Amino acid sequence: MKLDFLFLRYKNLNILQDTFTHKGMRKKLVDTLKNKGITNIEVLSAIDKIPRHLFMDSGFIDHAYVDKAFPIGADQTISQPYTVARQSELLDVKKGSKILEIGTGSGYQTAVLLEMGMQVYSIERQNELFKKTKLFLPKLNYRAKKLIFGDGYIGLKAEAPFDGIVVTAGAPFVPKPLLAQLKVGAKLVIPVGDESQIMTVFTRTSATEFSKEEFGEFRFVPLLEDKN
Ligand code: SAH
């Protein structure tokens, strides 16, 4: 019994290993992101620290530090590092800010925001992924304020208003509740479109007014309605 337990512990430790090779590959990834135009130091430092390979199925671990999206099960993907970096940068928030993420997925974007010192609330509509990520993040010592199994289209009124909201799936339209749950001065970073999306940033300039900026084309899995 005791031996079994030790073996399991050993296996788990092995699975959650972060080696010098991984660290070296991450440095290269950070350089790639800098070359692609990411300048925010907190974002780059978070990506440098987080073992992205542990957020992926073992079959894809070799690809963990290539700037690409990869499958994470349930027909979903872990976003491309550049996309995660760009969205985190576009939120334009300081340490301690209260952030709502729509689409927890693998939890990688959640980890980036937590590593940057944010208070993170994140919603996922796929029960399978929700359960997996809720168990996984604390193993790496990443503690979100709340991980919620729910529908991102309605946001999280009970915890609103937020200093920033980031949507990590392609939205066919901009959900009104998300705009309503921003503090004045806060931003909603949301890829809008069907086949491909335009990264769009809405800033709440007053209780009733929003400004809008666009930041180029991206490709996300769709933001789907209702839970599954
Ligand atoms: N942030 C994730 C990206 C995952 S891909 C990461 O870093 O890995 C987008 C995620 O959005 C998927 O997990 C998908 O299940 C989820 N999603 C799709 N529609 C949703 C909705 N309406 N509400 C919440 N999550 C949703």
PDB file of C-alpha atoms and ligand atoms in Angstrom:
ATOM      1  CA  MET A   1       0.000   0.000   0.000  1.00  0.00           C
ATOM      2  CA  LYS A   2       2.695   2.418   1.080  1.00  0.00           C
ATOM      3  CA  LEU A   3       4.876   1.461  -1.879  1.00  0.00           C
ATOM      4  CA  ASP A   4       2.002   2.067  -4.278  1.00  0.00           C
ATOM      5  CA  PHE A   5       1.560   5.476  -2.810  1.00  0.00           C
ATOM      6  CA  LEU A   6       5.242   6.294  -3.162  1.00  0.00           C
ATOM      7  CA  PHE A   7       5.232   5.105  -6.743  1.00  0.00           C
ATOM      8  CA  LEU A   8       2.256   7.304  -7.569  1.00  0.00           C
ATOM      9  CA  ARG A   9       3.979  10.259  -5.979  1.00  0.00           C
ATOM     10  CA  TYR A  10       7.090   9.527  -7.993  1.00  0.00           C
ATOM     11  CA  LYS A  11       5.071   9.259 -11.191  1.00  0.00           C
ATOM     12  CA  ASN A  12       3.283  12.530 -10.506  1.00  0.00           C
ATOM     13  CA  LEU A  13       6.518  14.341  -9.780  1.00  0.00           C
ATOM     14  CA  ASN A  14       7.932  12.953 -12.953  1.00  0.00           C
ATOM     15  CA  ILE A  15       4.963  14.119 -14.967  1.00  0.00           C
ATOM     16  CA  LEU A  16       5.193  17.623 -13.538  1.00  0.00           C
ATOM     17  CA  GLN A  17       8.873  18.012 -14.290  1.00  0.00           C
ATOM     18  CA  ASP A  18      10.300  21.270 -15.618  1.00  0.00           C
ATOM     19  CA  THR A  19      13.868  20.707 -16.815  1.00  0.00           C
ATOM     20  CA  PHE A  20      16.704  23.006 -17.930  1.00  0.00           C
ATOM     21  CA  THR A  21      15.894  21.990 -21.491  1.00  0.00           C
ATOM     22  CA  HIS A  22      12.321  23.254 -21.052  1.00  0.00           C
ATOM     23  CA  LYS A  23      13.609  26.459 -19.472  1.00  0.00           C
ATOM     24  CA  GLY A  24      16.007  26.986 -22.363  1.00  0.00           C
ATOM     25  CA  MET A  25      13.225  26.470 -24.897  1.00  0.00           C
ATOM     26  CA  ARG A  26      11.108  29.025 -23.032  1.00  0.00           C
ATOM     27  CA  LYS A  27      13.864  31.652 -23.304  1.00  0.00           C
ATOM     28  CA  LYS A  28      13.793  31.140 -27.081  1.00  0.00           C
ATOM     29  CA  LEU A  29      10.006  31.433 -27.111  1.00  0.00           C
ATOM     30  CA  VAL A  30      10.261  34.717 -25.190  1.00  0.00           C
ATOM     31  CA  ASP A  31      12.743  35.991 -27.814  1.00  0.00           C
ATOM     32  CA  THR A  32      10.329  34.976 -30.582  1.00  0.00           C
ATOM     33  CA  LEU A  33       7.509  36.884 -28.865  1.00  0.00           C
ATOM     34  CA  LYS A  34       9.724  39.969 -28.469  1.00  0.00           C
ATOM     35  CA  ASN A  35      10.566  39.768 -32.181  1.00  0.00           C
ATOM     36  CA  LYS A  36       6.856  39.583 -32.959  1.00  0.00           C
ATOM     37  CA  GLY A  37       6.336  42.851 -31.060  1.00  0.00           C
ATOM     38  CA  ILE A  38       5.409  41.914 -27.466  1.00  0.00           C
ATOM     39  CA  THR A  39       6.965  44.555 -25.184  1.00  0.00           C
ATOM     40  CA  ASN A  40       5.185  44.189 -21.815  1.00  0.00           C
ATOM     41  CA  ILE A  41       7.829  42.980 -19.340  1.00  0.00           C
ATOM     42  CA  GLU A  42       5.347  41.351 -16.926  1.00  0.00           C
ATOM     43  CA  VAL A  43       3.824  39.337 -19.792  1.00  0.00           C
ATOM     44  CA  LEU A  44       7.228  38.199 -21.098  1.00  0.00           C
ATOM     45  CA  SER A  45       8.403  37.293 -17.615  1.00  0.00           C
ATOM     46  CA  ALA A  46       5.229  35.240 -16.948  1.00  0.00           C
ATOM     47  CA  ILE A  47       5.748  33.284 -20.181  1.00  0.00           C
ATOM     48  CA  ASP A  48       9.382  32.751 -19.220  1.00  0.00           C
ATOM     49  CA  LYS A  49       8.291  31.225 -15.900  1.00  0.00           C
ATOM     50  CA  ILE A  50       5.281  29.045 -16.800  1.00  0.00           C
ATOM     51  CA  PRO A  51       5.938  25.415 -17.847  1.00  0.00           C
ATOM     52  CA  ARG A  52       3.567  25.466 -20.852  1.00  0.00           C
ATOM     53  CA  HIS A  53       4.453  21.842 -21.690  1.00  0.00           C
ATOM     54  CA  LEU A  54       2.590  20.739 -18.562  1.00  0.00           C
ATOM     55  CA  PHE A  55      -0.645  22.294 -19.900  1.00  0.00           C
ATOM     56  CA  MET A  56      -0.581  20.058 -22.985  1.00  0.00           C
ATOM     57  CA  ASP A  57      -1.288  16.389 -23.621  1.00  0.00           C
ATOM     58  CA  SER A  58       1.972  14.439 -23.479  1.00  0.00           C
ATOM     59  CA  GLY A  59       1.853  13.688 -27.220  1.00  0.00           C
ATOM     60  CA  PHE A  60       2.331  17.390 -27.980  1.00  0.00           C
ATOM     61  CA  ILE A  61       4.997  18.225 -25.403  1.00  0.00           C
ATOM     62  CA  ASP A  62       7.679  18.582 -28.095  1.00  0.00           C
ATOM     63  CA  HIS A  63       5.638  21.425 -29.562  1.00  0.00           C
ATOM     64  CA  ALA A  64       5.080  23.254 -26.273  1.00  0.00           C
ATOM     65  CA  TYR A  65       7.556  26.039 -26.972  1.00  0.00           C
ATOM     66  CA  VAL A  66       6.770  26.556 -30.624  1.00  0.00           C
ATOM     67  CA  ASP A  67       4.580  29.611 -31.159  1.00  0.00           C
ATOM     68  CA  LYS A  68       1.486  27.594 -32.140  1.00  0.00           C
ATOM     69  CA  ALA A  69      -1.948  26.588 -30.840  1.00  0.00           C
ATOM     70  CA  PHE A  70      -2.431  22.865 -29.975  1.00  0.00           C
ATOM     71  CA  PRO A  71      -5.320  20.503 -29.134  1.00  0.00           C
ATOM     72  CA  ILE A  72      -6.158  20.037 -25.435  1.00  0.00           C
ATOM     73  CA  GLY A  73      -9.081  17.586 -25.829  1.00  0.00           C
ATOM     74  CA  ALA A  74     -12.841  18.205 -26.050  1.00  0.00           C
ATOM     75  CA  ASP A  75     -12.227  19.763 -29.501  1.00  0.00           C
ATOM     76  CA  GLN A  76     -10.508  22.739 -27.896  1.00  0.00           C
ATOM     77  CA  THR A  77      -7.040  24.269 -28.163  1.00  0.00           C
ATOM     78  CA  ILE A  78      -4.447  25.923 -25.962  1.00  0.00           C
ATOM     79  CA  SER A  79      -4.052  29.367 -27.554  1.00  0.00           C
ATOM     80  CA  GLN A  80      -0.859  30.272 -29.408  1.00  0.00           C
ATOM     81  CA  PRO A  81       1.685  31.897 -27.031  1.00  0.00           C
ATOM     82  CA  TYR A  82       1.731  35.092 -29.143  1.00  0.00           C
ATOM     83  CA  THR A  83      -2.051  35.362 -28.845  1.00  0.00           C
ATOM     84  CA  VAL A  84      -1.971  34.838 -25.067  1.00  0.00           C
ATOM     85  CA  ALA A  85       0.815  37.418 -24.758  1.00  0.00           C
ATOM     86  CA  ARG A  86      -0.961  39.946 -26.989  1.00  0.00           C
ATOM     87  CA  GLN A  87      -4.309  39.605 -25.191  1.00  0.00           C
ATOM     88  CA  SER A  88      -2.619  39.919 -21.777  1.00  0.00           C
ATOM     89  CA  GLU A  89      -0.767  43.020 -22.972  1.00  0.00           C
ATOM     90  CA  LEU A  90      -3.909  44.588 -24.465  1.00  0.00           C
ATOM     91  CA  LEU A  91      -5.729  44.313 -21.113  1.00  0.00           C
ATOM     92  CA  ASP A  92      -3.354  47.102 -20.016  1.00  0.00           C
ATOM     93  CA  VAL A  93      -3.746  46.435 -16.280  1.00  0.00           C
ATOM     94  CA  LYS A  94      -1.509  46.596 -13.254  1.00  0.00           C
ATOM     95  CA  LYS A  95      -0.743  44.015 -10.572  1.00  0.00           C
ATOM     96  CA  GLY A  96      -3.685  43.199  -8.299  1.00  0.00           C
ATOM     97  CA  SER A  97      -6.342  43.977 -10.947  1.00  0.00           C
ATOM     98  CA  LYS A  98      -9.531  41.919 -10.970  1.00  0.00           C
ATOM     99  CA  ILE A  99      -9.780  40.107 -14.296  1.00  0.00           C
ATOM    100  CA  LEU A 100     -12.514  37.953 -15.823  1.00  0.00           C
ATOM    101  CA  GLU A 101     -11.416  35.385 -18.402  1.00  0.00           C
ATOM    102  CA  ILE A 102     -13.933  33.684 -20.697  1.00  0.00           C
ATOM    103  CA  GLY A 103     -12.735  30.231 -21.836  1.00  0.00           C
ATOM    104  CA  THR A 104     -10.472  28.698 -19.158  1.00  0.00           C
ATOM    105  CA  GLY A 105      -9.494  25.792 -21.455  1.00  0.00           C
ATOM    106  CA  SER A 106      -6.078  24.428 -20.445  1.00  0.00           C
ATOM    107  CA  GLY A 107      -5.652  27.196 -17.862  1.00  0.00           C
ATOM    108  CA  TYR A 108      -2.524  28.572 -19.554  1.00  0.00           C
ATOM    109  CA  GLN A 109      -3.890  32.096 -20.049  1.00  0.00           C
ATOM    110  CA  THR A 110      -5.219  31.930 -16.468  1.00  0.00           C
ATOM    111  CA  ALA A 111      -1.703  31.043 -15.266  1.00  0.00           C
ATOM    112  CA  VAL A 112      -0.166  33.940 -17.227  1.00  0.00           C
ATOM    113  CA  LEU A 113      -2.564  36.401 -15.561  1.00  0.00           C
ATOM    114  CA  LEU A 114      -1.968  34.870 -12.112  1.00  0.00           C
ATOM    115  CA  GLU A 115       1.806  34.989 -12.617  1.00  0.00           C
ATOM    116  CA  MET A 116       1.381  38.699 -13.491  1.00  0.00           C
ATOM    117  CA  GLY A 117      -0.223  39.169 -10.054  1.00  0.00           C
ATOM    118  CA  MET A 118      -3.864  39.510 -11.161  1.00  0.00           C
ATOM    119  CA  GLN A 119      -6.921  38.275  -9.285  1.00  0.00           C
ATOM    120  CA  VAL A 120      -8.480  35.950 -11.817  1.00  0.00           C
ATOM    121  CA  TYR A 121     -12.036  34.713 -12.316  1.00  0.00           C
ATOM    122  CA  SER A 122     -12.421  32.335 -15.248  1.00  0.00           C
ATOM    123  CA  ILE A 123     -15.427  30.679 -16.898  1.00  0.00           C
ATOM    124  CA  GLU A 124     -15.401  27.459 -18.979  1.00  0.00           C
ATOM    125  CA  ARG A 125     -18.415  25.871 -20.678  1.00  0.00           C
ATOM    126  CA  GLN A 126     -16.943  22.390 -21.301  1.00  0.00           C
ATOM    127  CA  ASN A 127     -17.408  20.387 -18.113  1.00  0.00           C
ATOM    128  CA  GLU A 128     -14.595  17.949 -18.935  1.00  0.00           C
ATOM    129  CA  LEU A 129     -12.025  20.735 -19.383  1.00  0.00           C
ATOM    130  CA  PHE A 130     -13.393  22.680 -16.421  1.00  0.00           C
ATOM    131  CA  LYS A 131     -12.879  19.722 -14.090  1.00  0.00           C
ATOM    132  CA  LYS A 132      -9.444  18.856 -15.469  1.00  0.00           C
ATOM    133  CA  THR A 133      -8.090  22.415 -15.211  1.00  0.00           C
ATOM    134  CA  LYS A 134      -9.609  23.044 -11.764  1.00  0.00           C
ATOM    135  CA  LEU A 135      -7.576  20.099 -10.462  1.00  0.00           C
ATOM    136  CA  PHE A 136      -4.465  20.912 -12.455  1.00  0.00           C
ATOM    137  CA  LEU A 137      -3.797  24.632 -11.741  1.00  0.00           C
ATOM    138  CA  PRO A 138      -3.368  24.249  -7.944  1.00  0.00           C
ATOM    139  CA  LYS A 139      -0.774  21.514  -8.579  1.00  0.00           C
ATOM    140  CA  LEU A 140       1.421  24.229 -10.081  1.00  0.00           C
ATOM    141  CA  ASN A 141       0.421  26.570  -7.253  1.00  0.00           C
ATOM    142  CA  TYR A 142      -1.761  28.736  -9.492  1.00  0.00           C
ATOM    143  CA  ARG A 143      -4.804  29.786  -7.504  1.00  0.00           C
ATOM    144  CA  ALA A 144      -7.549  31.612  -9.347  1.00  0.00           C
ATOM    145  CA  LYS A 145     -10.101  33.510  -7.231  1.00  0.00           C
ATOM    146  CA  LYS A 146     -12.815  31.415  -8.889  1.00  0.00           C
ATOM    147  CA  LEU A 147     -13.004  28.876 -11.705  1.00  0.00           C
ATOM    148  CA  ILE A 148     -16.583  28.591 -12.883  1.00  0.00           C
ATOM    149  CA  PHE A 149     -18.417  26.034 -14.995  1.00  0.00           C
ATOM    150  CA  GLY A 150     -20.802  28.299 -16.882  1.00  0.00           C
ATOM    151  CA  ASP A 151     -21.635  30.330 -19.947  1.00  0.00           C
ATOM    152  CA  GLY A 152     -19.205  33.125 -20.723  1.00  0.00           C
ATOM    153  CA  TYR A 153     -21.819  35.013 -22.769  1.00  0.00           C
ATOM    154  CA  ILE A 154     -23.434  36.146 -19.518  1.00  0.00           C
ATOM    155  CA  GLY A 155     -20.171  36.972 -17.713  1.00  0.00           C
ATOM    156  CA  LEU A 156     -20.090  36.949 -13.906  1.00  0.00           C
ATOM    157  CA  LYS A 157     -22.461  39.566 -12.543  1.00  0.00           C
ATOM    158  CA  ALA A 158     -21.989  38.473  -8.911  1.00  0.00           C
ATOM    159  CA  GLU A 159     -18.310  39.514  -8.985  1.00  0.00           C
ATOM    160  CA  ALA A 160     -18.596  42.533 -11.340  1.00  0.00           C
ATOM    161  CA  PRO A 161     -17.312  45.128 -12.039  1.00  0.00           C
ATOM    162  CA  PHE A 162     -13.918  44.007 -13.398  1.00  0.00           C
ATOM    163  CA  ASP A 163     -10.684  45.899 -14.168  1.00  0.00           C
ATOM    164  CA  GLY A 164     -10.458  43.903 -17.394  1.00  0.00           C
ATOM    165  CA  ILE A 165     -12.206  41.093 -19.303  1.00  0.00           C
ATOM    166  CA  VAL A 166     -10.479  38.799 -21.794  1.00  0.00           C
ATOM    167  CA  VAL A 167     -12.371  36.462 -24.127  1.00  0.00           C
ATOM    168  CA  THR A 168     -10.234  33.560 -25.393  1.00  0.00           C
ATOM    169  CA  ALA A 169     -12.669  32.146 -27.986  1.00  0.00           C
ATOM    170  CA  GLY A 170     -13.956  33.697 -31.216  1.00  0.00           C
ATOM    171  CA  ALA A 171     -17.138  35.673 -30.505  1.00  0.00           C
ATOM    172  CA  PRO A 172     -19.668  36.014 -33.351  1.00  0.00           C
ATOM    173  CA  PHE A 173     -20.873  39.219 -31.632  1.00  0.00           C
ATOM    174  CA  VAL A 174     -19.958  41.270 -28.564  1.00  0.00           C
ATOM    175  CA  PRO A 175     -21.959  40.036 -25.543  1.00  0.00           C
ATOM    176  CA  LYS A 176     -23.624  43.066 -23.873  1.00  0.00           C
ATOM    177  CA  PRO A 177     -23.244  41.681 -20.301  1.00  0.00           C
ATOM    178  CA  LEU A 178     -19.446  41.714 -20.699  1.00  0.00           C
ATOM    179  CA  LEU A 179     -19.448  45.427 -21.580  1.00  0.00           C
ATOM    180  CA  ALA A 180     -21.792  46.076 -18.661  1.00  0.00           C
ATOM    181  CA  GLN A 181     -19.426  44.296 -16.224  1.00  0.00           C
ATOM    182  CA  LEU A 182     -16.427  46.599 -16.918  1.00  0.00           C
ATOM    183  CA  LYS A 183     -15.353  49.331 -14.494  1.00  0.00           C
ATOM    184  CA  VAL A 184     -15.036  52.793 -16.033  1.00  0.00           C
ATOM    185  CA  GLY A 185     -11.550  52.855 -17.599  1.00  0.00           C
ATOM    186  CA  ALA A 186     -11.416  49.043 -17.955  1.00  0.00           C
ATOM    187  CA  LYS A 187     -11.029  47.124 -21.224  1.00  0.00           C
ATOM    188  CA  LEU A 188     -12.759  44.164 -22.848  1.00  0.00           C
ATOM    189  CA  VAL A 189     -10.299  42.284 -25.102  1.00  0.00           C
ATOM    190  CA  ILE A 190     -12.343  40.143 -27.479  1.00  0.00           C
ATOM    191  CA  PRO A 191     -11.710  38.461 -30.842  1.00  0.00           C
ATOM    192  CA  VAL A 192     -14.831  39.196 -32.916  1.00  0.00           C
ATOM    193  CA  GLY A 193     -15.835  37.232 -36.027  1.00  0.00           C
ATOM    194  CA  ASP A 194     -16.843  33.821 -37.338  1.00  0.00           C
ATOM    195  CA  GLU A 195     -14.209  32.090 -39.543  1.00  0.00           C
ATOM    196  CA  SER A 196     -11.448  34.430 -38.406  1.00  0.00           C
ATOM    197  CA  GLN A 197     -11.621  37.214 -35.862  1.00  0.00           C
ATOM    198  CA  ILE A 198     -10.488  40.793 -35.416  1.00  0.00           C
ATOM    199  CA  MET A 199      -8.895  41.377 -32.016  1.00  0.00           C
ATOM    200  CA  THR A 200     -11.073  44.160 -30.664  1.00  0.00           C
ATOM    201  CA  VAL A 201     -10.597  46.245 -27.527  1.00  0.00           C
ATOM    202  CA  PHE A 202     -13.511  48.152 -25.986  1.00  0.00           C
ATOM    203  CA  THR A 203     -12.638  50.691 -23.284  1.00  0.00           C
ATOM    204  CA  ARG A 204     -15.398  51.881 -20.981  1.00  0.00           C
ATOM    205  CA  THR A 205     -14.904  55.652 -21.062  1.00  0.00           C
ATOM    206  CA  SER A 206     -17.956  56.509 -18.881  1.00  0.00           C
ATOM    207  CA  ALA A 207     -20.992  54.772 -17.398  1.00  0.00           C
ATOM    208  CA  THR A 208     -22.666  54.857 -20.818  1.00  0.00           C
ATOM    209  CA  GLU A 209     -19.822  55.214 -23.348  1.00  0.00           C
ATOM    210  CA  PHE A 210     -17.240  52.861 -24.879  1.00  0.00           C
ATOM    211  CA  SER A 211     -14.402  53.436 -27.336  1.00  0.00           C
ATOM    212  CA  LYS A 212     -13.319  50.722 -29.763  1.00  0.00           C
ATOM    213  CA  GLU A 213      -9.908  49.815 -31.246  1.00  0.00           C
ATOM    214  CA  GLU A 214      -8.880  46.950 -33.548  1.00  0.00           C
ATOM    215  CA  PHE A 215      -5.625  44.951 -33.481  1.00  0.00           C
ATOM    216  CA  GLY A 216      -5.516  42.657 -36.492  1.00  0.00           C
ATOM    217  CA  GLU A 217      -6.695  39.209 -37.485  1.00  0.00           C
ATOM    218  CA  PHE A 218      -6.542  36.067 -35.304  1.00  0.00           C
ATOM    219  CA  ARG A 219      -8.029  32.564 -35.358  1.00  0.00           C
ATOM    220  CA  PHE A 220      -9.824  31.076 -32.358  1.00  0.00           C
ATOM    221  CA  VAL A 221     -12.168  28.162 -31.684  1.00  0.00           C
ATOM    222  CA  PRO A 222     -15.730  29.536 -31.475  1.00  0.00           C
ATOM    223  CA  LEU A 223     -17.373  30.981 -28.384  1.00  0.00           C
ATOM    224  CA  LEU A 224     -20.339  28.622 -28.092  1.00  0.00           C
ATOM    225  CA  GLU A 225     -23.669  29.241 -26.410  1.00  0.00           C
ATOM    226  CA  ASP A 226     -24.911  27.256 -23.391  1.00  0.00           C
ATOM    227  CA  LYS A 227     -23.046  24.789 -21.212  1.00  0.00           C
ATOM    228  CA  ASN A 228     -22.117  21.253 -22.252  1.00  0.00           C
TER     229      ASN A 228
HETATM  230  N1  SAH B   1      -7.647  30.364 -22.471  1.00  0.00           N
HETATM  231  C1  SAH B   1      -7.535  29.042 -23.024  1.00  0.00           C
HETATM  232  C2  SAH B   1      -8.001  29.009 -24.459  1.00  0.00           C
HETATM  233  C3  SAH B   1      -8.829  27.817 -24.713  1.00  0.00           C
HETATM  234  S1  SAH B   1      -9.702  27.800 -26.248  1.00  0.00           S
HETATM  235  C4  SAH B   1      -6.118  28.515 -22.892  1.00  0.00           C
HETATM  236  O1  SAH B   1      -5.210  29.299 -22.572  1.00  0.00           O
HETATM  237  O2  SAH B   1      -5.900  27.318 -23.060  1.00  0.00           O
HETATM  238  C5  SAH B   1     -11.242  28.542 -25.805  1.00  0.00           C
HETATM  239  C6  SAH B   1     -12.006  27.947 -24.660  1.00  0.00           C
HETATM  240  O3  SAH B   1     -13.270  28.637 -24.590  1.00  0.00           O
HETATM  241  C7  SAH B   1     -12.361  26.474 -24.819  1.00  0.00           C
HETATM  242  O4  SAH B   1     -11.911  25.762 -23.689  1.00  0.00           O
HETATM  243  C8  SAH B   1     -13.892  26.460 -24.919  1.00  0.00           C
HETATM  244  O5  SAH B   1     -14.490  25.317 -24.349  1.00  0.00           O
HETATM  245  C9  SAH B   1     -14.255  27.724 -24.169  1.00  0.00           C
HETATM  246  N2  SAH B   1     -15.578  28.281 -24.479  1.00  0.00           N
HETATM  247  C10 SAH B   1     -16.238  28.279 -25.662  1.00  0.00           C
HETATM  248  N3  SAH B   1     -17.417  28.899 -25.528  1.00  0.00           N
HETATM  249  C11 SAH B   1     -17.516  29.306 -24.224  1.00  0.00           C
HETATM  250  C12 SAH B   1     -18.513  29.997 -23.464  1.00  0.00           C
HETATM  251  N4  SAH B   1     -19.661  30.413 -23.996  1.00  0.00           N
HETATM  252  N5  SAH B   1     -18.268  30.248 -22.154  1.00  0.00           N
HETATM  253  C13 SAH B   1     -17.101  29.836 -21.579  1.00  0.00           C
HETATM  254  N6  SAH B   1     -16.135  29.180 -22.237  1.00  0.00           N
HETATM  255  C14 SAH B   1     -16.329  28.910 -23.549  1.00  0.00           C
END
